Tab-separated table of C-alpha atoms in Angstrom:
chain	number	residue	atom	x	y	z
A	1	MET	CA	-9.725	25.278	5.669
A	2	LEU	CA	-11.112	23.567	2.607
A	3	LEU	CA	-8.826	22.066	0.026
A	4	LEU	CA	-9.841	21.369	-3.525
A	5	LEU	CA	-8.434	18.320	-5.234
A	6	CYS	CA	-9.080	18.619	-8.961
A	7	GLY	CA	-8.751	15.865	-11.533
A	8	SER	CA	-10.098	14.969	-14.915
A	9	CYS	CA	-12.644	12.706	-13.248
A	10	GLY	CA	-14.193	15.589	-11.295
A	11	VAL	CA	-13.570	17.677	-8.200
A	12	PHE	CA	-13.088	16.441	-4.636
A	13	GLU	CA	-13.912	18.892	-1.875
A	14	PHE	CA	-12.807	17.877	1.577
A	15	HIS	CA	-11.384	18.861	4.916
A	16	PRO	CA	-8.073	17.052	5.568
A	17	TYR	CA	-9.130	15.921	9.061
A	18	GLU	CA	-12.602	14.638	8.310
A	19	LEU	CA	-13.627	11.103	9.217
A	20	ARG	CA	-16.967	10.012	7.865
A	21	GLY	CA	-18.883	7.773	5.496
A	22	GLY	CA	-17.751	4.825	3.409
A	23	ASP	CA	-18.042	1.062	3.565
A	24	ARG	CA	-16.050	-0.810	6.171
A	25	ASP	CA	-13.675	-3.778	6.362
A	26	ARG	CA	-13.178	-4.365	2.658
A	27	HIS	CA	-10.282	-6.738	3.338
A	28	ALA	CA	-12.577	-9.012	5.342
A	29	ARG	CA	-14.968	-9.137	2.405
A	30	SER	CA	-12.118	-9.913	-0.006
A	31	LEU	CA	-10.853	-12.716	2.244
A	32	GLU	CA	-14.303	-14.253	2.315
A	33	ARG	CA	-14.414	-14.170	-1.491
A	34	LEU	CA	-10.988	-15.841	-1.674
A	35	ARG	CA	-12.148	-18.618	0.650
A	36	ARG	CA	-14.888	-19.425	-1.841
A	37	ASP	CA	-12.356	-19.643	-4.693
A	38	THR	CA	-11.932	-23.342	-5.436
A	39	ARG	CA	-9.327	-23.079	-8.198
A	40	GLU	CA	-6.221	-25.238	-7.793
A	41	GLY	CA	-2.718	-25.243	-9.239
A	42	ALA	CA	-1.291	-22.279	-11.121
A	43	PHE	CA	-2.685	-18.797	-10.549
A	44	ARG	CA	-1.902	-15.145	-11.208
A	45	PHE	CA	-2.332	-11.955	-9.227
A	46	ALA	CA	-1.778	-8.287	-10.079
A	47	VAL	CA	0.234	-5.733	-8.104
A	48	ILE	CA	-0.399	-2.022	-8.677
A	49	GLY	CA	1.555	0.991	-7.431
A	50	ASP	CA	0.752	4.505	-6.230
A	51	MET	CA	-2.661	5.827	-7.306
A	52	GLN	CA	-2.743	9.262	-5.600
A	53	LEU	CA	-3.920	11.972	-8.024
A	54	PHE	CA	-3.556	9.776	-11.103
A	55	LEU	CA	-7.293	9.378	-11.557
A	56	ASP	CA	-7.542	8.573	-15.262
A	57	GLU	CA	-4.481	6.324	-15.218
A	58	SER	CA	-5.789	4.407	-12.185
A	59	ALA	CA	-9.176	3.901	-13.815
A	60	ALA	CA	-7.439	2.649	-16.958
A	61	ALA	CA	-5.408	0.161	-14.895
A	62	VAL	CA	-8.592	-1.254	-13.386
A	63	ARG	CA	-10.126	-1.617	-16.858
A	64	ASP	CA	-7.020	-3.443	-18.073
A	65	ILE	CA	-7.013	-5.810	-15.082
A	66	GLN	CA	-10.709	-6.542	-15.632
A	67	ARG	CA	-9.802	-8.478	-18.771
A	68	ARG	CA	-6.981	-10.450	-17.139
A	69	ASP	CA	-7.358	-13.841	-15.508
A	70	VAL	CA	-6.148	-12.964	-12.005
A	71	ALA	CA	-7.206	-14.361	-8.646
A	72	PHE	CA	-6.843	-11.050	-6.773
A	73	VAL	CA	-5.132	-7.642	-6.793
A	74	VAL	CA	-2.782	-5.989	-4.289
A	75	GLN	CA	-2.409	-2.189	-4.304
A	76	LEU	CA	0.871	-1.027	-2.738
A	77	GLY	CA	-0.219	2.132	-0.919
A	78	ASP	CA	-0.658	5.840	-1.544
A	79	LEU	CA	-4.236	5.324	-2.576
A	80	THR	CA	-4.618	9.008	-1.692
A	81	GLU	CA	-2.660	12.258	-1.775
A	82	TYR	CA	-3.945	13.825	1.448
A	83	GLY	CA	-5.497	10.902	3.355
A	84	SER	CA	-8.966	12.434	3.083
A	85	ALA	CA	-12.257	10.576	3.400
A	86	LYS	CA	-13.337	11.677	-0.068
A	87	GLU	CA	-10.138	10.356	-1.642
A	88	TYR	CA	-10.527	7.050	0.197
A	89	GLU	CA	-14.099	6.863	-1.034
A	90	TRP	CA	-12.969	7.359	-4.624
A	91	ALA	CA	-10.053	4.896	-4.406
A	92	ALA	CA	-12.075	2.177	-2.713
A	93	GLY	CA	-14.932	2.699	-5.152
A	94	LEU	CA	-12.560	2.289	-8.080
A	95	LEU	CA	-11.051	-0.901	-6.644
A	96	GLU	CA	-14.586	-2.158	-6.090
A	97	GLU	CA	-14.950	-2.254	-9.886
A	98	LEU	CA	-12.426	-5.095	-10.017
A	99	PRO	CA	-14.096	-8.455	-10.649
A	100	VAL	CA	-11.827	-10.163	-8.092
A	101	PRO	CA	-10.896	-9.634	-4.426
A	102	TYR	CA	-8.488	-6.777	-3.723
A	103	PHE	CA	-6.202	-5.663	-0.906
A	104	ALA	CA	-4.440	-2.355	-0.254
A	105	VAL	CA	-1.275	-1.596	1.719
A	106	ILE	CA	-1.209	1.678	3.669
A	107	GLY	CA	1.108	4.333	2.180
A	108	ASN	CA	2.750	7.394	3.689
A	109	HIS	CA	0.229	9.766	2.052
A	110	ASP	CA	-2.593	7.592	3.355
A	111	VAL	CA	-1.740	8.326	7.006
A	112	LEU	CA	-1.922	12.131	6.676
A	113	GLY	CA	-4.487	13.846	8.913
A	114	THR	CA	-6.898	11.150	10.082
A	115	GLY	CA	-6.001	8.997	7.092
A	116	ALA	CA	-4.782	6.024	9.147
A	117	ASP	CA	-8.135	5.852	10.924
A	118	ILE	CA	-9.992	6.097	7.624
A	119	TYR	CA	-7.786	3.334	6.194
A	120	ARG	CA	-8.536	1.010	9.125
A	121	ARG	CA	-12.228	1.719	8.898
A	122	THR	CA	-12.296	1.222	5.117
A	123	PHE	CA	-9.956	-1.757	4.737
A	124	GLY	CA	-9.094	-3.136	8.190
A	125	PRO	CA	-5.849	-3.493	10.179
A	126	THR	CA	-2.617	-2.250	8.575
A	127	PHE	CA	-1.060	-5.715	9.055
A	128	LEU	CA	-2.678	-8.574	7.164
A	129	SER	CA	-1.622	-12.149	6.459
A	130	PHE	CA	-3.566	-14.704	4.442
A	131	ASP	CA	-2.982	-17.963	2.561
A	132	TYR	CA	-4.085	-18.800	-0.949
A	133	ALA	CA	-3.330	-21.831	-3.130
A	134	GLY	CA	-0.285	-22.921	-1.122
A	135	SER	CA	1.236	-19.441	-0.771
A	136	ARG	CA	1.211	-16.877	2.036
A	137	PHE	CA	0.720	-13.158	1.465
A	138	VAL	CA	1.732	-10.617	4.123
A	139	LEU	CA	0.844	-6.906	3.935
A	140	TYR	CA	2.450	-4.525	6.437
A	141	ASP	CA	3.073	-0.855	7.259
A	142	SER	CA	6.611	0.373	6.466
A	143	ASN	CA	6.004	4.141	6.642
A	144	SER	CA	8.640	4.666	9.326
A	145	ARG	CA	9.163	8.393	8.780
A	146	GLU	CA	5.464	9.219	9.177
A	147	TYR	CA	5.618	7.946	12.776
A	148	GLY	CA	8.943	9.593	13.623
A	149	PHE	CA	11.076	6.428	13.280
A	150	PRO	CA	9.837	4.829	16.536
A	151	GLY	CA	11.886	1.643	16.020
A	152	ASN	CA	8.908	-0.688	15.508
A	153	VAL	CA	7.705	0.358	12.044
A	154	PRO	CA	7.749	-2.048	10.326
A	155	ASP	CA	6.752	-4.535	13.025
A	156	LEU	CA	9.418	-7.215	12.599
A	157	GLU	CA	7.981	-9.430	15.334
A	158	ALA	CA	4.620	-9.610	13.585
A	159	LEU	CA	6.452	-10.314	10.323
A	160	ARG	CA	8.554	-13.018	11.931
A	161	GLU	CA	5.442	-14.774	13.175
A	162	ALA	CA	3.558	-14.424	9.888
A	163	LEU	CA	6.528	-15.742	7.896
A	164	THR	CA	6.991	-18.869	10.018
A	165	PRO	CA	7.302	-21.835	7.619
A	166	GLU	CA	4.392	-24.260	7.659
A	167	PRO	CA	3.736	-27.553	5.856
A	168	GLY	CA	2.023	-27.000	2.530
A	169	LEU	CA	3.322	-23.475	1.977
A	170	THR	CA	5.307	-23.227	-1.260
A	171	HIS	CA	5.816	-19.445	-1.436
A	172	LEU	CA	5.905	-16.419	0.844
A	173	PHE	CA	5.146	-12.976	-0.584
A	174	THR	CA	5.420	-9.671	1.294
A	175	PHE	CA	4.017	-6.240	0.444
A	176	SER	CA	4.630	-2.762	1.891
A	177	HIS	CA	4.731	0.787	0.598
A	178	VAL	CA	8.229	2.105	1.430
A	179	PRO	CA	11.010	-0.274	0.349
A	180	PRO	CA	13.831	-1.149	2.764
A	181	GLY	CA	16.901	0.973	2.122
A	182	HIS	CA	14.887	4.067	1.252
A	183	GLY	CA	15.342	7.173	3.423
A	184	ASP	CA	11.720	6.959	4.597
A	185	PHE	CA	12.285	3.384	5.853
A	186	ASP	CA	13.866	3.114	9.321
A	187	ALA	CA	17.570	2.595	8.538
A	188	THR	CA	18.056	0.514	11.691
A	189	LEU	CA	15.446	-1.984	10.474
A	190	SER	CA	16.423	-2.387	6.805
A	191	GLN	CA	19.127	-4.995	7.347
A	192	PRO	CA	17.123	-6.946	9.965
A	193	LEU	CA	14.113	-7.025	7.630
A	194	GLU	CA	16.176	-8.239	4.691
A	195	ALA	CA	17.850	-10.863	6.879
A	196	LEU	CA	14.474	-12.038	8.195
A	197	GLN	CA	13.027	-12.361	4.705
A	198	ALA	CA	16.090	-14.288	3.544
A	199	GLU	CA	15.959	-16.576	6.571
A	200	ARG	CA	12.269	-17.319	6.021
A	201	GLY	CA	12.713	-17.880	2.291
A	202	VAL	CA	10.469	-15.111	0.978
A	203	SER	CA	9.979	-15.549	-2.765
A	204	VAL	CA	9.267	-11.912	-3.679
A	205	SER	CA	9.038	-8.657	-1.689
A	206	PHE	CA	6.864	-5.969	-3.344
A	207	HIS	CA	7.016	-2.194	-2.701
A	208	ALA	CA	6.175	1.184	-4.283
A	209	HIS	CA	6.716	4.799	-3.090
A	210	ILE	CA	9.521	5.928	-5.420
A	211	HIS	CA	7.264	6.272	-8.502
A	212	ARG	CA	9.524	4.287	-10.759
A	213	PHE	CA	10.009	0.592	-11.446
A	214	ASP	CA	12.972	-1.206	-9.907
A	215	SER	CA	14.005	-4.785	-9.263
A	216	ASN	CA	16.954	-6.431	-7.572
A	217	GLU	CA	17.932	-9.411	-5.468
A	218	ARG	CA	19.197	-9.250	-1.890
A	219	GLN	CA	20.333	-12.290	0.053
A	220	GLY	CA	18.461	-14.542	-2.362
A	221	VAL	CA	15.162	-12.649	-2.124
A	222	ARG	CA	13.761	-10.831	-5.153
A	223	TYR	CA	12.596	-7.251	-4.546
A	224	PHE	CA	10.286	-5.399	-6.933
A	225	VAL	CA	9.218	-1.756	-6.764
A	226	ALA	CA	6.078	-1.079	-8.787
A	227	ASP	CA	5.906	2.072	-10.874
A	228	SER	CA	3.257	4.668	-10.045
A	229	LEU	CA	0.120	4.328	-12.139
A	230	GLU	CA	0.911	7.744	-13.609
A	231	ASN	CA	3.264	5.823	-15.917
A	232	ARG	CA	0.534	3.348	-16.911
A	233	ASN	CA	2.034	0.018	-15.923
A	234	TYR	CA	1.657	-2.568	-13.177
A	235	LEU	CA	2.996	-6.011	-12.258
A	236	LEU	CA	1.429	-9.335	-13.180
A	237	VAL	CA	2.661	-12.266	-11.091
A	238	SER	CA	2.307	-15.874	-12.294
A	239	VAL	CA	2.728	-18.702	-9.774
A	240	GLN	CA	3.088	-22.274	-10.964
A	241	GLY	CA	4.566	-24.812	-8.587
A	242	GLU	CA	8.039	-23.637	-7.557
A	243	SER	CA	8.099	-21.004	-10.306
A	244	VAL	CA	7.208	-17.327	-9.793
A	245	GLN	CA	7.312	-15.019	-12.804
A	246	VAL	CA	6.866	-11.237	-12.487
A	247	GLU	CA	5.864	-9.400	-15.671
A	248	ARG	CA	5.619	-5.640	-16.145
A	249	VAL	CA	2.363	-4.885	-17.968
A	250	PHE	CA	1.855	-1.626	-19.883
A	251	TYR	CA	-1.644	-0.424	-20.727
């Protein structure tokens, strides 16, 4: 059965279980670009929420970020609505227009059909940890419901290892699609995750999924939920020494 996904940027025609085409391992390419970045001291990065069918709004977000002085961009999942190859091709192509490295978390819509395989082929593993300018950034899969709440999504052991304090690390930042405490996040893992992040001293935990902005503090850790791009705003994060400022940018 063919589905038609229509938007103001054109028409996508796809089969929901296709697996074909597209560039591979975009995260590896972004990491290589970051390694060549020799800037020191203060820096900024952008965090954007659900893209899905919001084609015009997503394109406008990329244009707005193009004029900002950011080191890289993190997209918080739901790049797609149906997890199709054509949607992945569009989303990755749009992110490719950014003048800086970019990374994308896997969202619950992104695993539909063969979407998880397309994600891995396009971006790389669903768990990623990297260091930049004295801070560590950890991206992980928190789409517990999509896997039937198996008890290991998110993978707390991988998180525990990635969040191990090391000399020279000033900040720890984590990113996933479904926020802890939401009904699509494994209820048995919410408290352990929050306790782990508090124990490790995570500076900010970023999420999306609910399509509206939210922020709160739990056990000393700041949690931010980015709005969907449908509402034309994203987060701009400024890091300077011990200070981390999160600004909501409207465009």
